[in-house]
PDB file of C-alpha atoms in Angstrom:
ATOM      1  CA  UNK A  25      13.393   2.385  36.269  1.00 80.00           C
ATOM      2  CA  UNK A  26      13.341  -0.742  34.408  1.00 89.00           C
ATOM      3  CA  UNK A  27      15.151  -2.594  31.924  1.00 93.00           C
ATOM      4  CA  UNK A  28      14.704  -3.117  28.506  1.00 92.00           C
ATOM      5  CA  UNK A  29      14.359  -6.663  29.001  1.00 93.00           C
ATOM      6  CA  UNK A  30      11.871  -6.458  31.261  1.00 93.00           C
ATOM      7  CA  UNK A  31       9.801  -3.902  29.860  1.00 92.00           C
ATOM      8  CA  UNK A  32       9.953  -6.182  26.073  1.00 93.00           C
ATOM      9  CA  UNK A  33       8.868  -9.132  28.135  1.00 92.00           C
ATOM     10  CA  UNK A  34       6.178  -7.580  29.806  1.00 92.00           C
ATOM     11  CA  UNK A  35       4.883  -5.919  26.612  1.00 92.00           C
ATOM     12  CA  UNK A  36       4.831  -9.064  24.422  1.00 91.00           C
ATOM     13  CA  UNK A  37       2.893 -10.867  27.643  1.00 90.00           C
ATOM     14  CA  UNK A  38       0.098  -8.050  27.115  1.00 91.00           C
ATOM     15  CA  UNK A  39      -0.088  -8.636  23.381  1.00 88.00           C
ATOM     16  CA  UNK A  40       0.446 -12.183  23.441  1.00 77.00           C
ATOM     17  CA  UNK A  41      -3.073 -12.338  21.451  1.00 72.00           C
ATOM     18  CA  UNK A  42      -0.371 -11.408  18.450  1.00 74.00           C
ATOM     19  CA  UNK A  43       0.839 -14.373  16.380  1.00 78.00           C
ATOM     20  CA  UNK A  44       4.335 -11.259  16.388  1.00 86.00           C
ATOM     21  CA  UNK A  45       3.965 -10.056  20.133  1.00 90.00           C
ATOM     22  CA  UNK A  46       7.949 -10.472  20.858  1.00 92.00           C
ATOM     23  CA  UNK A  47       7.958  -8.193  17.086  1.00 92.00           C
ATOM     24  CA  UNK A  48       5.516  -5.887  17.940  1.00 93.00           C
ATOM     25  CA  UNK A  49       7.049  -5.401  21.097  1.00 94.00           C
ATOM     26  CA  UNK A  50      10.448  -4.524  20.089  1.00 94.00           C
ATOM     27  CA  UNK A  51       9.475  -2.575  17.324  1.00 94.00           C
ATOM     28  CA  UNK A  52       7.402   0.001  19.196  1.00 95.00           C
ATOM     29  CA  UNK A  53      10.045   0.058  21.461  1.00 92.00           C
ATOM     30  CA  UNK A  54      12.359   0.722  19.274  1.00 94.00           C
ATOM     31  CA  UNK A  55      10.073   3.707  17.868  1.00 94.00           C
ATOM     32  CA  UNK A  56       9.872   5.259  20.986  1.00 94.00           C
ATOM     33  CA  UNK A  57      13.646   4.994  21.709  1.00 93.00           C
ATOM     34  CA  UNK A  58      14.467   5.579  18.238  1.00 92.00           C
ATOM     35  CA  UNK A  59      17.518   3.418  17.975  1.00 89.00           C
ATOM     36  CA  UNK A  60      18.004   0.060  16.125  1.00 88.00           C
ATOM     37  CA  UNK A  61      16.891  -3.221  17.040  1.00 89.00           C
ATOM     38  CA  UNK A  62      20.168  -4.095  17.548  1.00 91.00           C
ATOM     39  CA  UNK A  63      20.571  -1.987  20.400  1.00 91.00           C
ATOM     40  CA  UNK A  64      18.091  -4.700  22.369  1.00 92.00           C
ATOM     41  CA  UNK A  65      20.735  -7.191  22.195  1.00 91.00           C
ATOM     42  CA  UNK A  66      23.599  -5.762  22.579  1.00 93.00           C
ATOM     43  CA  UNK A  67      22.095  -3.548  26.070  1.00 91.00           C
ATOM     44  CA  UNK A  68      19.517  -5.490  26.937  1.00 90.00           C
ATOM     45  CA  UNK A  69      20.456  -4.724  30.824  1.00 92.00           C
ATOM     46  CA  UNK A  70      19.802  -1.094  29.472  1.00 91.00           C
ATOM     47  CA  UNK A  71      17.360   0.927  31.986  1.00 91.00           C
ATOM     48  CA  UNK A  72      14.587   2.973  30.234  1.00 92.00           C
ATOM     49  CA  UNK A  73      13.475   6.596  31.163  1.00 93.00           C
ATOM     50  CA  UNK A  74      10.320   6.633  32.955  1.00 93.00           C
ATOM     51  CA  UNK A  75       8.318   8.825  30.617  1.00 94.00           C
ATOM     52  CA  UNK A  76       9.846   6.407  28.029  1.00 93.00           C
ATOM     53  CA  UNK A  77       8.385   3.493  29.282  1.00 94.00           C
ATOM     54  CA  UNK A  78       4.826   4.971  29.904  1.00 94.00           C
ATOM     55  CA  UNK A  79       5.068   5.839  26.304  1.00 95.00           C
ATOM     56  CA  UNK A  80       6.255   2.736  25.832  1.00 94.00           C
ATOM     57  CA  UNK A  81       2.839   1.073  27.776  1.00 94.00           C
ATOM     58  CA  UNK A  82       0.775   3.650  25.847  1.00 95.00           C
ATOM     59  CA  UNK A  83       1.386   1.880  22.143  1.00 95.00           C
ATOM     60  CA  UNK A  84       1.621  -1.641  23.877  1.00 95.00           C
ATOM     61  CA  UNK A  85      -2.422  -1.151  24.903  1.00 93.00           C
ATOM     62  CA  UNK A  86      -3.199   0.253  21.908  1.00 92.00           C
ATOM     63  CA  UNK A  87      -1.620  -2.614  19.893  1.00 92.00           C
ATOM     64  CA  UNK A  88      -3.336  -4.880  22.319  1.00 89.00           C
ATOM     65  CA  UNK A  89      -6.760  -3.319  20.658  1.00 87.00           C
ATOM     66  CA  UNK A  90      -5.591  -4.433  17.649  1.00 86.00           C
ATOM     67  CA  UNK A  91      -4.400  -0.825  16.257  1.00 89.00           C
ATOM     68  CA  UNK A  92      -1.860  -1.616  12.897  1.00 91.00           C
ATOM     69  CA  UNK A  93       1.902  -1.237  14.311  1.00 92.00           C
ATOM     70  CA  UNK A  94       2.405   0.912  11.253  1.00 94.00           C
ATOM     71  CA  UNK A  95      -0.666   3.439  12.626  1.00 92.00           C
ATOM     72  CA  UNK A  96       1.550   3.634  15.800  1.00 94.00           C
ATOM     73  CA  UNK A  97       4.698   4.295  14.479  1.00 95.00           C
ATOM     74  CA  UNK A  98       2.962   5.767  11.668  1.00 95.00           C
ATOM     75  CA  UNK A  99       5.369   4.050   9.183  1.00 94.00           C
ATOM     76  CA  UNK A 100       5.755   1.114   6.963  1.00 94.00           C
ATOM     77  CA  UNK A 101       8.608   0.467   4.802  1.00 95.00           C
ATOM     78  CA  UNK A 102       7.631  -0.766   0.682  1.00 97.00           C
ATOM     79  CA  UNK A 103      10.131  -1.451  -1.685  1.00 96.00           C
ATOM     80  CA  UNK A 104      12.780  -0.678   0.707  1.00 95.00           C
ATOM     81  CA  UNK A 105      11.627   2.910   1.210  1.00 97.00           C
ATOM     82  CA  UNK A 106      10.118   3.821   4.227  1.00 96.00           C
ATOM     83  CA  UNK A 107       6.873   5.612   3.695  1.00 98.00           C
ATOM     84  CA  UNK A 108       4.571   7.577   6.368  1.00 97.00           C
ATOM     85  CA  UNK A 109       1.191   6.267   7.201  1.00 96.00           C
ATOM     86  CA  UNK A 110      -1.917   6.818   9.013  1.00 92.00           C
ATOM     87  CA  UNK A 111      -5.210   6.242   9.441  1.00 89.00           C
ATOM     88  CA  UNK A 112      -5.984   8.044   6.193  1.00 89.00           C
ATOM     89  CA  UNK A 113      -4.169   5.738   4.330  1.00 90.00           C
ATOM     90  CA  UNK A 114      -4.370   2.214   3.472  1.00 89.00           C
ATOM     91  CA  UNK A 115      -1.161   0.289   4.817  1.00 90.00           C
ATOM     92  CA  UNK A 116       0.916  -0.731   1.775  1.00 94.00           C
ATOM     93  CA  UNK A 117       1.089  -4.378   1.374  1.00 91.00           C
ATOM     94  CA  UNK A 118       4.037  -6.831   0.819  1.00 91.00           C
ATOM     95  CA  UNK A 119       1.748  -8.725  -2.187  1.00 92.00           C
ATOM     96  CA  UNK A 120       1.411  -5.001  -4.081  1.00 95.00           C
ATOM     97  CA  UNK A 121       5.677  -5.235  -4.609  1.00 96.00           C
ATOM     98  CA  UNK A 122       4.321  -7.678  -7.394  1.00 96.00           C
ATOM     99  CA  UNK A 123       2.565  -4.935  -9.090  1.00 97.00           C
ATOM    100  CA  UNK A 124       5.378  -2.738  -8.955  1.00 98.00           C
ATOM    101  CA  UNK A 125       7.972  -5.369  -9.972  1.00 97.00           C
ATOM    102  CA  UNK A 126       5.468  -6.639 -13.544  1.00 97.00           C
ATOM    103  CA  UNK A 127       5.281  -2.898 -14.093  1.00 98.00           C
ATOM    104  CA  UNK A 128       8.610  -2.631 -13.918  1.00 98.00           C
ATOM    105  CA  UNK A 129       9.032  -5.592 -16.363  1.00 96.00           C
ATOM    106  CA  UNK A 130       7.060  -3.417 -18.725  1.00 95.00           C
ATOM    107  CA  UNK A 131       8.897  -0.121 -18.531  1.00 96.00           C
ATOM    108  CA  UNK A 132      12.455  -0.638 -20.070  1.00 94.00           C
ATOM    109  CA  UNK A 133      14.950   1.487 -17.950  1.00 91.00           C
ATOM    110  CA  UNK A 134      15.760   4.770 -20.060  1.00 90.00           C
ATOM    111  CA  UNK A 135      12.028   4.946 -21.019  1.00 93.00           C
ATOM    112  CA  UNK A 136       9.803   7.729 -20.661  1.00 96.00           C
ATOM    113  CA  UNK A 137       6.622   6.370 -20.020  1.00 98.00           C
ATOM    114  CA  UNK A 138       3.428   8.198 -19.105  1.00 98.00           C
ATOM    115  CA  UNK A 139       1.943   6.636 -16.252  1.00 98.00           C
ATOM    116  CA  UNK A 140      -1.077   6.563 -14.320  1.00 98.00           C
ATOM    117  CA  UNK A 141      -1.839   5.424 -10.830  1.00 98.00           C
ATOM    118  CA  UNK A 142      -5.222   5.524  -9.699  1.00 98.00           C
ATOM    119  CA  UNK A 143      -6.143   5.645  -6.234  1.00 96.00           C
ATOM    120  CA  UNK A 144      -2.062   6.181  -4.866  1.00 97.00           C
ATOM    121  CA  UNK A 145      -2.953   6.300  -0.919  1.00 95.00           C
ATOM    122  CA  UNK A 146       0.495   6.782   0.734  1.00 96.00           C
ATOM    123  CA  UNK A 147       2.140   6.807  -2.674  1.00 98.00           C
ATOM    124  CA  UNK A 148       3.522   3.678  -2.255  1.00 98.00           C
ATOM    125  CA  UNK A 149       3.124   2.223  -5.648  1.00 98.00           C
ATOM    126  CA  UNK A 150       3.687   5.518  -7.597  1.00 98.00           C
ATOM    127  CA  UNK A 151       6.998   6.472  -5.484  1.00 99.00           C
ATOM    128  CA  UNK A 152       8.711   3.068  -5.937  1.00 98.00           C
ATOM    129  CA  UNK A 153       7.859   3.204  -9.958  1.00 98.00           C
ATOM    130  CA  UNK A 154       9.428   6.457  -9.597  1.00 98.00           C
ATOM    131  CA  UNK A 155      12.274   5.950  -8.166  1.00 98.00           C
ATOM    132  CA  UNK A 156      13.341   3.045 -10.571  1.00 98.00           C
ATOM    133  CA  UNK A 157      12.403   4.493 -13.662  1.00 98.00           C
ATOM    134  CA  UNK A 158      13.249   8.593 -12.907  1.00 96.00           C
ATOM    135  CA  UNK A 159      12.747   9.098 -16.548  1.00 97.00           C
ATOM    136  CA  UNK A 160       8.777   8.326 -16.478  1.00 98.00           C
ATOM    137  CA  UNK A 161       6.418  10.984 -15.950  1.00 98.00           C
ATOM    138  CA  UNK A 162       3.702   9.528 -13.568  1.00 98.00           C
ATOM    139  CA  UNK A 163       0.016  11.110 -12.439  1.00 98.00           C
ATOM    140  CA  UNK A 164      -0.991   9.893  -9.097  1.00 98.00           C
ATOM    141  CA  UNK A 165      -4.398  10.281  -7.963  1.00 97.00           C
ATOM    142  CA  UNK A 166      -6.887   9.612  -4.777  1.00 96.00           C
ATOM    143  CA  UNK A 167      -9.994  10.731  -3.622  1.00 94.00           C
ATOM    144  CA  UNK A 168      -9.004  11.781  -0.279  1.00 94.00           C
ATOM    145  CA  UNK A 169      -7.161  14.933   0.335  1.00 95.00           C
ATOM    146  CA  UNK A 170      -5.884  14.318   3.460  1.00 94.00           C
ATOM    147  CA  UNK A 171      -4.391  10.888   1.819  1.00 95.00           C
ATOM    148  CA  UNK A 172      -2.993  12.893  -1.188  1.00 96.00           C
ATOM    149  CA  UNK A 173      -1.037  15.126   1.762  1.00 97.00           C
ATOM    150  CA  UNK A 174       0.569  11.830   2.934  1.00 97.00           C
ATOM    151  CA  UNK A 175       1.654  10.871  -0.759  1.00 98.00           C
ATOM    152  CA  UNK A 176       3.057  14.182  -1.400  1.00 98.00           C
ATOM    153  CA  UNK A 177       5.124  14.231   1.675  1.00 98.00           C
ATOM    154  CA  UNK A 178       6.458  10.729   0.906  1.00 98.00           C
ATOM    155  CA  UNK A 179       7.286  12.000  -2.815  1.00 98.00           C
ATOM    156  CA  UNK A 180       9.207  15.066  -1.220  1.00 98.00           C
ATOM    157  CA  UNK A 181      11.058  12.733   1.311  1.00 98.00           C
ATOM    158  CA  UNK A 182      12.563  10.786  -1.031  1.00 98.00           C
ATOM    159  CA  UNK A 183      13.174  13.086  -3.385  1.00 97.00           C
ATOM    160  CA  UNK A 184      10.996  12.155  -6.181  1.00 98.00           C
ATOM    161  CA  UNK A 185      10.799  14.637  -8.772  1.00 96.00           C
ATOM    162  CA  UNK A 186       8.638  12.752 -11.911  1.00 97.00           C
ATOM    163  CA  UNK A 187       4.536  12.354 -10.045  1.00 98.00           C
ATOM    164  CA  UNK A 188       2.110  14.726 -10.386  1.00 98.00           C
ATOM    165  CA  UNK A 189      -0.541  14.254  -7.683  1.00 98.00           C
ATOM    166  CA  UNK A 190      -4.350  15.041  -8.395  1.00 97.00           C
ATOM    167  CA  UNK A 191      -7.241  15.225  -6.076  1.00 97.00           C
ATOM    168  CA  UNK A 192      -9.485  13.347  -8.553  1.00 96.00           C
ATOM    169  CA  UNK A 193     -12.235  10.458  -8.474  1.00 93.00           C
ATOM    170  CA  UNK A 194     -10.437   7.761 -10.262  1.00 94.00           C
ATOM    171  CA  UNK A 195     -10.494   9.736 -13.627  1.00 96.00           C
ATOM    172  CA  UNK A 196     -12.719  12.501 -13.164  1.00 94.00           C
ATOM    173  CA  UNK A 197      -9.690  14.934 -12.790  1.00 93.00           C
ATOM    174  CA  UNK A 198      -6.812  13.964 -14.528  1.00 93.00           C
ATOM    175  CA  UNK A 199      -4.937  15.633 -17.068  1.00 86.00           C
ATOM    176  CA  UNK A 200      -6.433  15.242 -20.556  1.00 86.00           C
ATOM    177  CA  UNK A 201      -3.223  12.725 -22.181  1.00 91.00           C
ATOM    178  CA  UNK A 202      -2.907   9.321 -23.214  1.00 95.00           C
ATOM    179  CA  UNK A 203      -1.207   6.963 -21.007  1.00 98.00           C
ATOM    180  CA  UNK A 204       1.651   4.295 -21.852  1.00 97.00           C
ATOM    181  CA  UNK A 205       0.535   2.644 -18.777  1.00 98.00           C
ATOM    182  CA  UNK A 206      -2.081   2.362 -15.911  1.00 98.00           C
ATOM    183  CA  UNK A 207      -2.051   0.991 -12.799  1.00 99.00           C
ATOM    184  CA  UNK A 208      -3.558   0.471  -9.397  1.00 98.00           C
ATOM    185  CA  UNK A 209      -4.490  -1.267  -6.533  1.00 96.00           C
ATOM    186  CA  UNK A 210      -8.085  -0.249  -5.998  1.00 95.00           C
ATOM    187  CA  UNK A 211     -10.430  -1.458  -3.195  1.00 91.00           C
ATOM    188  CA  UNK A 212     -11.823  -5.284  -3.624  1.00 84.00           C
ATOM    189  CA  UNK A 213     -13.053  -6.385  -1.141  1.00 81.00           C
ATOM    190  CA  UNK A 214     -16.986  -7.790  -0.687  1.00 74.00           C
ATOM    191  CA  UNK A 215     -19.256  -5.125   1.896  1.00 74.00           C
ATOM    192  CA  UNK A 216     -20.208  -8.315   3.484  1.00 68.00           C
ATOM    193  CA  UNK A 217     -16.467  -9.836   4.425  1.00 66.00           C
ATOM    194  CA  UNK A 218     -16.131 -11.361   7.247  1.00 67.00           C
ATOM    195  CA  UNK A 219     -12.342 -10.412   7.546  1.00 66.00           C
ATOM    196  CA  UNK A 220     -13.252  -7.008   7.349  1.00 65.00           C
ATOM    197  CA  UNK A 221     -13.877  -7.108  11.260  1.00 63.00           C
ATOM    198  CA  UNK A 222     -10.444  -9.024  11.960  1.00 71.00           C
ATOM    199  CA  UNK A 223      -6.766  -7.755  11.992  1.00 71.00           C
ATOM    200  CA  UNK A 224      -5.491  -4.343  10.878  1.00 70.00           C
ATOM    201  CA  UNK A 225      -8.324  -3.748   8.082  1.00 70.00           C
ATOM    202  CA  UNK A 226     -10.921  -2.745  11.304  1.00 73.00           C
ATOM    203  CA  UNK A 227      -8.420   0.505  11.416  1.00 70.00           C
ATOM    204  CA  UNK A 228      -8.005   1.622   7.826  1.00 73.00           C
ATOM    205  CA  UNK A 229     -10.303   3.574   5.666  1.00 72.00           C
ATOM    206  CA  UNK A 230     -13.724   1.794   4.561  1.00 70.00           C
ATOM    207  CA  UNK A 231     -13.342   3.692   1.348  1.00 70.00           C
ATOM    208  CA  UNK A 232      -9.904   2.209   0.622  1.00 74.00           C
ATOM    209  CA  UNK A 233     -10.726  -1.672   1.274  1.00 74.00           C
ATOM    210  CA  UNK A 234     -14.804  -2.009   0.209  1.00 71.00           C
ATOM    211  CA  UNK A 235     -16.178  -1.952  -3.447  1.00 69.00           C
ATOM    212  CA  UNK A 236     -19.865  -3.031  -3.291  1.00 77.00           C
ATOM    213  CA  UNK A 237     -21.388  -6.114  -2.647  1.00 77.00           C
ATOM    214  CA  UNK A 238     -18.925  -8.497  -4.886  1.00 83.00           C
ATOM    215  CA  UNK A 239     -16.016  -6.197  -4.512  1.00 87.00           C
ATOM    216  CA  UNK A 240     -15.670  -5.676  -8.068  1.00 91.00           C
ATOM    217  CA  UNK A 241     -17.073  -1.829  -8.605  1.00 90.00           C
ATOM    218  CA  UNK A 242     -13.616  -0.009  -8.689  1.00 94.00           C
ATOM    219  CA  UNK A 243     -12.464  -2.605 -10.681  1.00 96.00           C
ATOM    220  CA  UNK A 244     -14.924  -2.430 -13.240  1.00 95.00           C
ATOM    221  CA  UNK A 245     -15.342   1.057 -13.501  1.00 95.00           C
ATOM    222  CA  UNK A 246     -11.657   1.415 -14.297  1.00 97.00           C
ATOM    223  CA  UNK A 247     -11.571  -1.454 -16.873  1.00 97.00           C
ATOM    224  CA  UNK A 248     -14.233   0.177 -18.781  1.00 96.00           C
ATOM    225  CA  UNK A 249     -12.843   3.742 -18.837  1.00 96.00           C
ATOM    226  CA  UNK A 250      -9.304   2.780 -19.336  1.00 96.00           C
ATOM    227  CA  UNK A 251      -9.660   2.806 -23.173  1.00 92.00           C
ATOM    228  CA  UNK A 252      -9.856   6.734 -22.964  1.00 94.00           C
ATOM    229  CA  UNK A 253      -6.726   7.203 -21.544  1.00 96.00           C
ATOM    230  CA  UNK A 254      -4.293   4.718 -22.624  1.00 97.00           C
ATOM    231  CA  UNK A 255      -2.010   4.701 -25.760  1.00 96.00           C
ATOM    232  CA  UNK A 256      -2.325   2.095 -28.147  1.00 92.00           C
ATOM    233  CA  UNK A 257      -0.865  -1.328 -27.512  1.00 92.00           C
ATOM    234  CA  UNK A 258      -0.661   0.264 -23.699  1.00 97.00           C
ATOM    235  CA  UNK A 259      -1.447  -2.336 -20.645  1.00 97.00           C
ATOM    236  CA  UNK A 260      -3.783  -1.628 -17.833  1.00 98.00           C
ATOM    237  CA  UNK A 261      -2.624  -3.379 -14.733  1.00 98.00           C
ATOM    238  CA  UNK A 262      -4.496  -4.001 -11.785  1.00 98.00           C
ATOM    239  CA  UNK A 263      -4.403  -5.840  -8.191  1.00 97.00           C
ATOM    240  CA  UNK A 264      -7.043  -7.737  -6.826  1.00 97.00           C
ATOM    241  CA  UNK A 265      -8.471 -10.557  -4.303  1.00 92.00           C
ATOM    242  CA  UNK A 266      -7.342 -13.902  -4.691  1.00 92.00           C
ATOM    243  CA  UNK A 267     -10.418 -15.150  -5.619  1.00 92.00           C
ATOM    244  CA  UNK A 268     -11.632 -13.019  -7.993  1.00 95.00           C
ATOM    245  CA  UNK A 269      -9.410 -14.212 -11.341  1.00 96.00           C
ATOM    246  CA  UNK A 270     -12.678 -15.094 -13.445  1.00 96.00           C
ATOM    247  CA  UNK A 271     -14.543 -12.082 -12.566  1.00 96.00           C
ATOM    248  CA  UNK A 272     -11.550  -9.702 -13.844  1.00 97.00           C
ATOM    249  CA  UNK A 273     -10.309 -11.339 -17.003  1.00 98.00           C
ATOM    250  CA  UNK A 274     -14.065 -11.365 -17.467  1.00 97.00           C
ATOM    251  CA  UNK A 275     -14.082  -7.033 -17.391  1.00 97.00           C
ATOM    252  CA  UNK A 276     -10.689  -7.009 -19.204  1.00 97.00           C
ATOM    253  CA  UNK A 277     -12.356  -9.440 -21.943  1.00 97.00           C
ATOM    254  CA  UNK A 278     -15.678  -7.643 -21.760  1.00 96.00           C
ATOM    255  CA  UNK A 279     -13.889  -4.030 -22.827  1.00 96.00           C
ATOM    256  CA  UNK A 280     -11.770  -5.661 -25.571  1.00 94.00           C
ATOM    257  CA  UNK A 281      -8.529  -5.874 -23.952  1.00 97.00           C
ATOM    258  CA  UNK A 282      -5.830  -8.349 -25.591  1.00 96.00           C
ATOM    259  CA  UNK A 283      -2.778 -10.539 -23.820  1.00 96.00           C
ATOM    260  CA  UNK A 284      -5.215 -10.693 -20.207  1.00 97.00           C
ATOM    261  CA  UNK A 285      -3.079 -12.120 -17.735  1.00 97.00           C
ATOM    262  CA  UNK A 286      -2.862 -13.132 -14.129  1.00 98.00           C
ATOM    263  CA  UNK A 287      -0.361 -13.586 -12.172  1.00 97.00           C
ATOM    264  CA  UNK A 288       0.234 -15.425  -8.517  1.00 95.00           C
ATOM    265  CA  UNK A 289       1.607 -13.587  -5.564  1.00 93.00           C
ATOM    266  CA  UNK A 290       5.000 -14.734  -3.184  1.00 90.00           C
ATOM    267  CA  UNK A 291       2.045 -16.936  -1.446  1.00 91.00           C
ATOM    268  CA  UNK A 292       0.683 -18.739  -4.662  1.00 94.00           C
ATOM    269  CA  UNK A 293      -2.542 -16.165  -4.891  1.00 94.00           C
ATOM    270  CA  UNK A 294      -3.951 -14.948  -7.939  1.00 96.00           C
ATOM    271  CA  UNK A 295      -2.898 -10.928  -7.088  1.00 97.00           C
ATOM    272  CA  UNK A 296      -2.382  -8.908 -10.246  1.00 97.00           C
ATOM    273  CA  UNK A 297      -4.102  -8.911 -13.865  1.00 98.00           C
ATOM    274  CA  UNK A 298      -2.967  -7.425 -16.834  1.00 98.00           C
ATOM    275  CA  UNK A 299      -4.449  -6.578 -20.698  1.00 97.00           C
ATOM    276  CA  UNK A 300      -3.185  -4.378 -23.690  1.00 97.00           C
ATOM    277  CA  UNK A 301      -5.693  -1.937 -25.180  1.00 93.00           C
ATOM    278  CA  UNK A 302      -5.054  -2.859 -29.190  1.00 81.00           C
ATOM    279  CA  UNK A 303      -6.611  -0.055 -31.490  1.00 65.00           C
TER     280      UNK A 303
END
């Protein structure tokens, strides 16, 4: 048997391609153990089951593919709550905690908003609105079924009580209400990216990343609708690519939306946009 420094050293030397092999490494391993990182340092003389290391081996190749570490352990944790994941489902991003954290802003704490999230994936955006603000009643909706599975099952391991999940095409089958507030992180990004054949994205769902040849088709299409379903003074908020500022204030603008405004991710990116329907 070997050693659970030697196995971590030879599985960051096979995915030394990584800019986070020694990570990636220790995280899998820790998967397939399932016991704390800690556990590396403190045993590190530790000798691993055989069937644990082939196992072990098994994720290290497949991360050496380039396969998402959160498709192999089929987790990823977003606003401190760890959600399931898979190949169904886009991975939640760090950058989308912005959009929950300016919603938040918006929703005082007792408050019992009606919200809307359009296009929920795992349920990562929906869930951690939820779980802050247990008094909101939220609709969650995405395209995919087996995706809405995934978002229900994170819902119902944390406990969260307040969403309502719809199989629905954006707004095609949502509950016929007015909304305080709508949000989502649609897909954005151009057919003809180049970074669409780099990193994680090459694993995760087409239909989740690409929106037509500027990116902007989701985004547009829920600009214009939102003035069905939101209240009065209500704010649609929406993520986006860092380069695509002008061409979403421009749709916000175009559909009579008041207050637009961007804001800049942790990295200094133009992420989110914002605008209250008046009238």
């Amino acid at each position: 048997m070997t050693t659970i420094t030697e196995l971590l050293q030879k599985g960051e030397k096979s995915i030394n391609s990584s800019e986070s092999a020694r990570l990636d490494a220790e995280i899998l391993f820790c998967d397939v153990m399932q016991f704390k990182r800690s556990r590396i340092y403190s045993h590190p003389e530790q000798l691993v089951p055989e069937a644990k290391s082939v196992l072990f081996q098994s994720l290290i190749e497949q991360r050496q593919q380039g396969h998402p570490i959160a498709h192999l352990t089929g987790k990823r944790e977003f606003w401190s709550l760890e959600l399931t994941v898979n190949k169904d489902t886009l991975i939640p991003r760090p950058e989308t905690e912005l959009l929950v954290e300016t919603a938040l802003q918006m929703i005082p704490e007792n408050a019992a908003f009606n919200i809307l999230d359009l296009g929920t994936g795992s349920g990562a955006i929906a869930i951690a609105i939820a779980s802050e603000r247990p008094d909101c009643k939220i609709v969650a909706t995405d395209i995919n079924k087996n995706t809405l599975t995934i978002a229900k099952e994170n819902a119902e391991t944390h406990r969260i009580e307040n969403i309502q999940f719809y199989l629905s095409d954006w707004y095609k089958n949502i509950p016929s209400q007015s909304f305080d507030l709508i949000v989502s992180n649609p897909p954005y990004i151009r057919q003809d990216d180049e970074h669409l054949s780099q990193g994680d994205v090459r694993f995760e769902p087409e239909l989740a990343l690409v929106a037509g040849a500027d990116g902007m088709q989701a985004i547009n299409m829920i600009v214009e609708n939102a003035k069905h379903y939101l209240a009065s003074d209500a704010c649609l908020l929406i993520e986006h690519g860092y380069d695509q500022k002008p061409l979403v204030q421009e749709a916000f603008l175009k559909h009579d939306f008041k207050r637009v405004k961007t804001f800049q991710d942790l990295s200094g990116q133009d992420r989110i946009t914002l605008g209250y329907k008046y009238g």
